């Protein structure tokens, strides 16, 4: 076991700062010693806040720094694959936000670089580290519900992202449902083989004009015969709606939303509980910390990271299949995508 | 307003007895004065239990009885349409269990007879009268969730019916999902236009050998753009699982299962609540009574019954579309079925 | 077993009508054949509604009717004991609303008459028949929570009764807490030995001017060492608040309020569930029917009724002890009351 | 505003380590620079874990260190008052665990020293910082339930402390209920004037032999007329049971237990939720961090700490009144204790 791990952060935006905080305050054995951002002011602010000694606009400075053991890639999606390749070539272990890329050739090239270099790679599917979903998955894995027959995922954002983001994000199935595709694979021990998508533009016509949908139901057929269903909306006015269910031959497990507190008010109008947390930073704060702890621990103990490069690739394939199904209004096999 | 309504019951099986009890004890203005069953012993038992003066093996005796205002048809499915026609021709108002028939020509013929006769007809979609689902629908109708975008229905039986029943019932989509198709139409004010079905045999291979599925997810596209999803299983070991959700631009409404009591036990193993009621007779007892009260009230006050012949026809069309979609593995428009 | 039981109802007020409906529509083996009320118009209305053949202003007509097997006494409290005595002397089985009387000598005289006559007597502590409280008690009796250590009862009315009623009712501890005293005895198998009362006038000063309190906490010491606490309010604006908990060496059981339906609305303001039912007629409708079924069954099968004369007497003693404790601001043993 | 606060920790036991972790990882503007413990090995272990530069067996080394701005006192109860006095005399701001002392003269002497020195003092009533209780208090303070009439607190430990601890702790009312006394004052804006205690030994006879009780119900009369009730047990087998309710003229607010996750399992035996967290370190981890953040913030910004010396004194008086009430079996006014 290595005593401590020196980390370089690439990308000091919202999610980069979440990881910076975890690395600085929650993981004693990690040292965050450098931060890079093309907007160097962002990198500086982040460095100030978390007392990071080295600041740069150029990720190469991080790859070239021999003191750095691992990098955390939180830059924009289109840079993930090239940065991953460079980091691998520099012998750095890699934590990379999802998606790896929106193009399978780029993904495969980056994953090949990682494999050649023999470095560790963990993809940022944070929801696997949410204690609620993890409890459900553990119950399923322990056979508490028997053989899984149905998987249900409700995943709804509190508000749509900017239209500019939607134009480059790959759309709903690749920027949002991708998390649910990962969850669908995480909850039960079987792969999805076929996808059927129903999509609609009901929240905002501008989303449709940008070529995206804002409301969708996706049906999944698993190799083991189970059937899954995901429903998405870009806008749940009551907050970030994140619930799953797995139903099987021996029962079911249902994960409901978390709440900021348990105080329930009753008055003449009825019984009132608080809404779920607003969005991912509130709901998944613990999960973000836990995934980073798992990554540092894997590097430190030389064990396999819990979310692999393949785990990063498959949901992109599922997103592509979802789009193809939506456009052709027919079920699409994952094997059709390559 | 007529002072009291004389009723004849046709079919003294399980559901016939439920209606007999309601008519005998819960609706003062209804008099159950005759019962018919081809198994005359069943009719006799029912008559003994509820002090029904007239017993017969032949429904014609009921149609020929001028004292009878209305009939309640609870016999086997294949007799519904012909009995409905005969009842209409005899000028009796009709309450008929679902489905009207498994064949559209028969349904249309029966509905035409009803229309010619000008009698009232109510179809036995009891779940519309469940106070939980009704509360949800009323909230939707009152605009509490804004425009509906997603409809989710989980409907799972505690155990499969006998294989002999499955062979003649029309299968899952026509004997079980038919209730959910009705619910899908009841919850929001829009019609379903297209259906995509995923089905599997996961509960019992004998069900598959009988030509049926036991597990399914059905996706619905509504005319107003909303998307619905129904999931079914023939076997929920924890009890009769009956939940719905409608999600819209202004929020959502979620109906959870009822429970036999509210006593929750905490011990070293955790926190334990009672399972939902076992099956439809326990869960929907109040709904069965309420639908019959609504029928008697419609007859008595000469007002339209709340579940019409068309409401009985459309879910059969939906069941047929679901089967076609399952067999052809493609979305099927309801307009393809005729 | 007697084939059917002829019943006479004394008192056609609100609760009398509840019992009339149960006897008329829910219990086939009971025949409600006479109704008496000093306000004969009330008796007539009740008779019309439930088709009761005999109407009278004078309860003696019921006691003198040899066809009547059992009487149900729902008249005003001050008449309970003398009517019970007369009914017993006439050889009628007796169901009597609580309290038997507000004076122990009257209670003892009436109970002695019942004993001499050898008729059955059941006191109307309806909450014992509520499925929620019954489930809790059954769990306690089955040892699911080990030895009981703490009993907690919250019992709050939605609105105060008229001041005129309060002046003659015996006050909070004898008109309202009396039900909770019964519940305290029902939930665990031990008697209360000492009571300490804290009371206040916080809802309406007029209640204080009438010599009553409207808010109270009562502490109970049981013979087995367990400690109980009851809290009461005359006014819970959100509805009839009726909850209990028993905590013991092996866990606890908590009974929450029932709700009219399970539909929960989420919107920008939060998560909204329906309030509990408004008052006792909504909350305990099933319990009223069940207690009457139990009484008729006890008469028909010649078995002991489930709530005895002693069960009617002890809560009155507890109410008196509660008042004494409140007035003297000290714990009072039940043995001090006689 | 001071840029950063140097802190010395006195007492490196369980709760001392909780505070050390918060100071080290959660509060960037706090520097934990010294730790003292009479068991110097404990101090060393703590220093190793959190990289604290100075270790000592003698708290005087901390008081004498001019670089230290504030001390956190987590040593054994009997040392709290003298250490607080010494810290005040040395001009250090003070965070002190509860209780200040078990003797009012000692408390008053220590509080006088604090006042003379003009240093800040915060008492460790962590539950005020629990987001659930805070939400309830905020609703009450905002008038959401109108005027408060009833306060209910259930507070039950998962297992009794060692008998040796009980012998010196002041017993249940001073080592455990003291938190509930603080909560009773925190939830509504009125002081308690009179206390009545019922206590019992039901969990373990050895607790009784040590002069303590293990089960209790305490009734509180507030100056504003409201009535409170606290129930305690040394042993809730299902986990740390921490719930409160405030009921008032406009409704009520109920705080239920937190749970480690929201995954609920349904199987043939029923519906199973996880038990509450085991004990205070699990339940109140966030609250411990929040109270320390509040203390550091008060020191840094020169604002009043949110839990004052008087807030530390009054619950001790209440504990003494509770014992007197228990021993004399009568209500005791707080004004009787001095």
PDB file of C-alpha atoms in Angstrom, chain A residues 169-281:
ATOM      1  CA  UNK A 169     -24.331  17.021 -24.969  1.00  0.00           C
ATOM      2  CA  UNK A 170     -25.568  14.194 -27.160  1.00  0.00           C
ATOM      3  CA  UNK A 171     -29.119  14.911 -26.022  1.00  0.00           C
ATOM      4  CA  UNK A 172     -31.257  13.431 -23.276  1.00  0.00           C
ATOM      5  CA  UNK A 173     -30.228   9.811 -23.822  1.00  0.00           C
ATOM      6  CA  UNK A 174     -26.514  10.584 -23.696  1.00  0.00           C
ATOM      7  CA  UNK A 175     -26.366  13.387 -21.139  1.00  0.00           C
ATOM      8  CA  UNK A 176     -29.037  12.272 -18.686  1.00  0.00           C
ATOM      9  CA  UNK A 177     -30.379   8.762 -19.343  1.00  0.00           C
ATOM     10  CA  UNK A 178     -26.780   7.561 -19.507  1.00  0.00           C
ATOM     11  CA  UNK A 179     -26.811   7.551 -15.682  1.00  0.00           C
ATOM     12  CA  UNK A 180     -29.977   5.453 -15.723  1.00  0.00           C
ATOM     13  CA  UNK A 181     -28.480   3.053 -18.257  1.00  0.00           C
ATOM     14  CA  UNK A 182     -25.612   2.566 -15.831  1.00  0.00           C
ATOM     15  CA  UNK A 183     -28.077   2.114 -12.966  1.00  0.00           C
ATOM     16  CA  UNK A 184     -29.994  -0.473 -15.031  1.00  0.00           C
ATOM     17  CA  UNK A 185     -26.760  -2.469 -15.371  1.00  0.00           C
ATOM     18  CA  UNK A 186     -25.758  -1.906 -11.752  1.00  0.00           C
ATOM     19  CA  UNK A 187     -28.963  -3.039 -10.084  1.00  0.00           C
ATOM     20  CA  UNK A 188     -29.091  -6.551 -11.519  1.00  0.00           C
ATOM     21  CA  UNK A 189     -26.482  -8.902 -12.776  1.00  0.00           C
ATOM     22  CA  UNK A 190     -27.447  -9.081 -16.445  1.00  0.00           C
ATOM     23  CA  UNK A 191     -26.756  -7.036 -19.572  1.00  0.00           C
ATOM     24  CA  UNK A 192     -29.351  -5.170 -21.634  1.00  0.00           C
ATOM     25  CA  UNK A 193     -29.737  -6.522 -25.173  1.00  0.00           C
ATOM     26  CA  UNK A 194     -32.527  -4.470 -26.711  1.00  0.00           C
ATOM     27  CA  UNK A 195     -33.978  -0.998 -26.222  1.00  0.00           C
ATOM     28  CA  UNK A 196     -37.251   0.635 -27.234  1.00  0.00           C
ATOM     29  CA  UNK A 197     -37.674   4.366 -26.798  1.00  0.00           C
ATOM     30  CA  UNK A 198     -40.696   6.661 -26.653  1.00  0.00           C
ATOM     31  CA  UNK A 199     -39.784  10.312 -26.538  1.00  0.00           C
ATOM     32  CA  UNK A 200     -41.646  13.600 -26.576  1.00  0.00           C
ATOM     33  CA  UNK A 201     -41.127  17.330 -26.340  1.00  0.00           C
ATOM     34  CA  UNK A 202     -43.515  18.454 -23.612  1.00  0.00           C
ATOM     35  CA  UNK A 203     -41.423  20.703 -21.369  1.00  0.00           C
ATOM     36  CA  UNK A 204     -40.039  23.299 -23.772  1.00  0.00           C
ATOM     37  CA  UNK A 205     -40.383  23.523 -27.592  1.00  0.00           C
ATOM     38  CA  UNK A 206     -36.875  25.011 -27.763  1.00  0.00           C
ATOM     39  CA  UNK A 207     -35.541  21.638 -26.649  1.00  0.00           C
ATOM     40  CA  UNK A 208     -37.259  20.034 -29.618  1.00  0.00           C
ATOM     41  CA  UNK A 209     -35.911  22.707 -31.940  1.00  0.00           C
ATOM     42  CA  UNK A 210     -32.428  21.813 -30.711  1.00  0.00           C
ATOM     43  CA  UNK A 211     -33.069  18.255 -31.856  1.00  0.00           C
ATOM     44  CA  UNK A 212     -33.625  16.787 -28.420  1.00  0.00           C
ATOM     45  CA  UNK A 213     -36.564  15.370 -26.447  1.00  0.00           C
ATOM     46  CA  UNK A 214     -37.390  16.309 -22.854  1.00  0.00           C
ATOM     47  CA  UNK A 215     -39.660  13.471 -21.797  1.00  0.00           C
ATOM     48  CA  UNK A 216     -39.055   9.789 -22.440  1.00  0.00           C
ATOM     49  CA  UNK A 217     -39.843   6.219 -21.519  1.00  0.00           C
ATOM     50  CA  UNK A 218     -37.284   3.586 -22.429  1.00  0.00           C
ATOM     51  CA  UNK A 219     -37.948  -0.150 -22.296  1.00  0.00           C
ATOM     52  CA  UNK A 220     -35.003  -2.507 -21.776  1.00  0.00           C
ATOM     53  CA  UNK A 221     -34.772  -6.226 -22.466  1.00  0.00           C
ATOM     54  CA  UNK A 222     -32.112  -7.976 -20.426  1.00  0.00           C
ATOM     55  CA  UNK A 223     -30.236 -11.107 -21.434  1.00  0.00           C
ATOM     56  CA  UNK A 224     -31.727 -12.974 -18.471  1.00  0.00           C
ATOM     57  CA  UNK A 225     -35.284 -12.211 -19.630  1.00  0.00           C
ATOM     58  CA  UNK A 226     -35.952  -9.387 -17.186  1.00  0.00           C
ATOM     59  CA  UNK A 227     -37.606  -6.224 -18.506  1.00  0.00           C
ATOM     60  CA  UNK A 228     -36.644  -2.731 -17.472  1.00  0.00           C
ATOM     61  CA  UNK A 229     -38.264   0.633 -17.856  1.00  0.00           C
ATOM     62  CA  UNK A 230     -36.786   4.081 -17.418  1.00  0.00           C
ATOM     63  CA  UNK A 231     -38.767   7.280 -17.411  1.00  0.00           C
ATOM     64  CA  UNK A 232     -37.152  10.671 -17.759  1.00  0.00           C
ATOM     65  CA  UNK A 233     -38.208  14.267 -17.650  1.00  0.00           C
ATOM     66  CA  UNK A 234     -36.102  17.383 -17.923  1.00  0.00           C
ATOM     67  CA  UNK A 235     -38.342  19.138 -15.417  1.00  0.00           C
ATOM     68  CA  UNK A 236     -39.791  17.896 -12.152  1.00  0.00           C
ATOM     69  CA  UNK A 237     -40.954  21.065 -10.428  1.00  0.00           C
ATOM     70  CA  UNK A 238     -40.832  19.448  -6.976  1.00  0.00           C
ATOM     71  CA  UNK A 239     -37.118  18.629  -7.137  1.00  0.00           C
ATOM     72  CA  UNK A 240     -34.692  15.991  -8.289  1.00  0.00           C
ATOM     73  CA  UNK A 241     -36.747  12.817  -8.623  1.00  0.00           C
ATOM     74  CA  UNK A 242     -34.562   9.731  -8.362  1.00  0.00           C
ATOM     75  CA  UNK A 243     -36.246   6.450  -7.570  1.00  0.00           C
ATOM     76  CA  UNK A 244     -35.716   2.822  -8.534  1.00  0.00           C
ATOM     77  CA  UNK A 245     -37.433  -0.505  -8.015  1.00  0.00           C
ATOM     78  CA  UNK A 246     -36.402  -4.070  -8.658  1.00  0.00           C
ATOM     79  CA  UNK A 247     -39.168  -6.648  -8.603  1.00  0.00           C
ATOM     80  CA  UNK A 248     -38.474 -10.358  -8.576  1.00  0.00           C
ATOM     81  CA  UNK A 249     -39.698 -13.843  -7.857  1.00  0.00           C
ATOM     82  CA  UNK A 250     -39.246 -13.315  -4.120  1.00  0.00           C
ATOM     83  CA  UNK A 251     -40.426  -9.739  -3.621  1.00  0.00           C
ATOM     84  CA  UNK A 252     -39.339  -6.257  -4.502  1.00  0.00           C
ATOM     85  CA  UNK A 253     -37.130  -3.466  -3.275  1.00  0.00           C
ATOM     86  CA  UNK A 254     -38.170   0.137  -3.744  1.00  0.00           C
ATOM     87  CA  UNK A 255     -35.874   3.134  -3.290  1.00  0.00           C
ATOM     88  CA  UNK A 256     -37.691   6.389  -2.669  1.00  0.00           C
ATOM     89  CA  UNK A 257     -36.304   9.897  -2.711  1.00  0.00           C
ATOM     90  CA  UNK A 258     -34.246  11.190   0.165  1.00  0.00           C
ATOM     91  CA  UNK A 259     -35.456  14.259   2.029  1.00  0.00           C
ATOM     92  CA  UNK A 260     -33.506  17.088   3.641  1.00  0.00           C
ATOM     93  CA  UNK A 261     -35.189  16.369   6.990  1.00  0.00           C
ATOM     94  CA  UNK A 262     -37.907  14.250   8.552  1.00  0.00           C
ATOM     95  CA  UNK A 263     -40.107  17.004   9.987  1.00  0.00           C
ATOM     96  CA  UNK A 264     -43.684  16.650   8.765  1.00  0.00           C
ATOM     97  CA  UNK A 265     -46.211  19.431   9.243  1.00  0.00           C
ATOM     98  CA  UNK A 266     -49.941  18.789   9.587  1.00  0.00           C
ATOM     99  CA  UNK A 267     -52.397  21.621   9.339  1.00  0.00           C
ATOM    100  CA  UNK A 268     -55.890  22.211   8.038  1.00  0.00           C
ATOM    101  CA  UNK A 269     -54.651  21.709   4.471  1.00  0.00           C
ATOM    102  CA  UNK A 270     -53.204  18.242   5.079  1.00  0.00           C
ATOM    103  CA  UNK A 271     -49.904  16.588   5.886  1.00  0.00           C
ATOM    104  CA  UNK A 272     -46.806  18.190   4.395  1.00  0.00           C
ATOM    105  CA  UNK A 273     -43.363  16.647   4.010  1.00  0.00           C
ATOM    106  CA  UNK A 274     -40.328  18.342   2.496  1.00  0.00           C
ATOM    107  CA  UNK A 275     -39.593  17.844  -1.213  1.00  0.00           C
ATOM    108  CA  UNK A 276     -36.517  15.856  -2.292  1.00  0.00           C
ATOM    109  CA  UNK A 277     -33.188  17.684  -2.574  1.00  0.00           C
ATOM    110  CA  UNK A 278     -33.048  20.132  -5.460  1.00  0.00           C
ATOM    111  CA  UNK A 279     -30.445  18.532  -7.707  1.00  0.00           C
ATOM    112  CA  UNK A 280     -27.480  16.214  -8.005  1.00  0.00           C
ATOM    113  CA  UNK A 281     -25.073  18.184  -5.843  1.00  0.00           C
TER     114      UNK A 281
END
